Short mmCIF file of C-alpha atoms in Angstrom, two decimals:
data_model
loop_
_atom_site.label_atom_id
_atom_site.label_comp_id
_atom_site.label_asym_id
_atom_site.label_seq_id
_atom_site.Cartn_x
_atom_site.Cartn_y
_atom_site.Cartn_z
CA MET A 87 0.00 0.00 0.00
CA PRO A 88 1.46 3.37 -0.96
CA PHE A 89 2.60 5.52 1.96
CA ARG A 90 -0.10 8.18 1.44
CA LEU A 91 -2.91 5.63 1.48
CA ALA A 92 -1.50 3.97 4.61
CA LYS A 93 -1.34 7.37 6.29
CA LEU A 94 -4.96 8.10 5.31
CA ARG A 95 -6.05 4.69 6.62
CA ARG A 96 -4.35 5.28 9.98
CA SER A 97 -5.92 8.73 10.20
CA ALA A 98 -9.40 7.33 9.44
CA PHE A 99 -8.84 4.50 11.96
CA ARG A 100 -8.10 7.04 14.70
CA ALA A 101 -10.98 9.34 13.68
CA GLN A 102 -13.38 6.35 13.83
CA SER A 103 -12.03 5.24 17.24
CA GLY A 104 -10.77 1.98 15.73
CA CYS A 105 -14.22 0.88 14.55
CA CYS A 106 -15.28 -0.16 11.06
CA PHE A 107 -17.14 2.44 9.00
CA TYR A 108 -19.71 -0.14 7.88
CA CYS A 109 -20.32 -2.53 10.79
CA GLY A 110 -19.05 -0.37 13.67
CA LEU A 111 -17.12 -3.26 15.21
CA PRO A 112 -13.54 -2.97 16.51
CA MET A 113 -10.63 -3.50 14.11
CA TRP A 114 -6.87 -3.95 14.45
CA GLU A 115 -3.97 -2.33 12.63
CA ASP A 116 -0.74 -3.86 13.91
CA ASP A 117 -1.08 -6.94 16.11
CA PRO A 118 -3.68 -9.55 15.12
CA GLU A 119 -2.53 -12.00 17.81
CA LEU A 120 -3.03 -9.48 20.63
CA PHE A 121 -6.39 -8.40 19.16
CA ALA A 122 -7.56 -12.02 18.93
CA ARG A 123 -6.37 -12.86 22.43
CA THR A 124 -7.95 -9.73 23.94
CA LEU A 125 -11.35 -10.41 22.37
CA GLY A 126 -11.27 -14.21 22.65
CA LEU A 127 -11.22 -14.71 18.89
CA THR A 128 -9.34 -17.19 16.74
CA LEU A 129 -6.69 -15.75 14.44
CA PRO A 130 -8.82 -16.45 11.31
CA GLN A 131 -11.71 -14.55 12.94
CA ALA A 132 -9.38 -11.66 13.81
CA GLN A 133 -8.10 -11.52 10.22
CA LYS A 134 -11.62 -10.54 9.10
CA LEU A 135 -11.29 -7.44 11.29
CA ARG A 136 -8.01 -6.17 9.86
CA CYS A 137 -8.25 -2.45 9.16
CA THR A 138 -8.24 -1.55 5.47
CA ALA A 139 -8.49 1.72 3.59
CA GLU A 140 -11.85 1.91 1.82
CA HIS A 141 -12.48 4.34 -1.00
CA LEU A 142 -16.04 5.64 -0.75
CA GLN A 143 -15.87 6.39 -4.46
CA ALA A 144 -13.79 3.61 -6.05
CA ARG A 145 -10.58 4.54 -7.82
CA SER A 146 -11.96 2.82 -10.91
CA ASP A 147 -14.79 5.38 -10.82
CA GLY A 148 -12.43 8.33 -10.43
CA GLY A 149 -12.17 8.30 -6.63
CA LEU A 150 -9.01 9.81 -5.23
CA ASP A 151 -6.67 8.98 -2.35
CA HIS A 152 -7.99 11.98 -0.44
CA PRO A 153 -9.09 12.21 3.22
CA SER A 154 -12.69 12.95 2.20
CA ASN A 155 -12.81 9.73 0.14
CA ILE A 156 -11.06 7.32 2.54
CA VAL A 157 -12.61 5.57 5.53
CA ALA A 158 -11.36 2.68 7.66
CA ALA A 159 -13.26 -0.56 7.10
CA CYS A 160 -12.62 -4.09 8.30
CA ALA A 161 -11.42 -6.49 5.63
CA HIS A 162 -14.71 -8.44 5.83
CA CYS A 163 -16.89 -5.40 5.08
CA ASN A 164 -14.51 -4.03 2.46
CA GLN A 165 -14.32 -7.31 0.55
CA ARG A 166 -18.07 -7.91 0.67
CA ARG A 167 -18.76 -4.57 -0.99
CA HIS A 168 -17.04 -5.78 -4.15
CA LEU A 169 -17.40 -9.57 -3.95
CA GLY A 170 -18.99 -11.17 -6.99
CA ARG A 171 -20.10 -7.85 -8.47
CA LYS A 172 -19.14 -6.10 -11.68
CA VAL A 173 -20.17 -2.83 -10.04
CA ALA A 174 -19.76 -2.40 -6.29
CA ARG A 175 -22.67 -1.15 -4.21
CA SER A 176 -22.52 2.53 -3.32
CA TRP A 177 -21.11 3.07 0.15
CA THR A 178 -24.55 4.10 1.42
CA GLN A 179 -26.19 0.95 0.01
CA HIS A 180 -23.43 -1.23 1.41
CA LYS A 181 -23.59 0.33 4.87
CA ALA A 182 -27.37 -0.21 5.01
CA TRP A 183 -26.96 -3.83 3.80
CA VAL A 184 -24.28 -4.56 6.43
CA GLN A 185 -26.41 -3.01 9.18
CA ARG A 186 -29.43 -5.12 8.17
CA ARG A 187 -27.34 -8.31 8.23
CA LEU A 188 -25.82 -7.35 11.59
CA SER A 189 -29.27 -6.74 13.06
CA ALA A 190 -30.36 -10.16 11.84
CA GLY A 191 -27.24 -11.77 13.34
CA ARG A 192 -26.02 -12.85 9.92
CA TRP A 193 -22.80 -10.90 9.39
CA PHE A 194 -20.40 -12.94 11.54
CA ASP A 195 -20.98 -16.23 13.32
CA GLN A 196 -23.01 -15.81 16.52
CA GLY A 197 -20.18 -16.54 18.97
CA MET A 198 -17.83 -14.12 17.28
CA LEU A 199 -20.53 -11.48 17.04
CA ALA A 200 -21.38 -11.77 20.76
CA ARG A 201 -17.71 -11.29 21.74
CA LEU A 202 -17.38 -8.30 19.40
CA TRP A 203 -20.54 -6.60 20.72
CA ARG A 204 -19.31 -7.02 24.29
CA ALA A 205 -15.97 -5.47 23.31
CA ALA A 206 -17.70 -2.59 21.48
CA LEU A 207 -19.82 -1.81 24.55
CA ARG A 208 -16.84 -1.54 26.90
#
């Protein structure tokens, strides 16, 4: 990842208090083992919550590496926005879709989701 994008991701991570733009759950930047241990997750579960830089307007659609276009999103949410689609959902559509799935308990497995909600409420 180019230095500027990494810097924008870190800035967004801090501005969002370490929570994903889409699902609102905690993410990690540097130490997946510590994150997993702290939250009682397996390492594969923690990998889904790795912080990524998300372009609200995709670069392929002319979006720039600019603070107003970059948010921090967990790898799971970021990947699902584009997975199996020729055209990604808009960020507003994707956020609403993620929130609906979270409310229905269908975004992460139930055990993982319960641990994450407890951590988010601390």
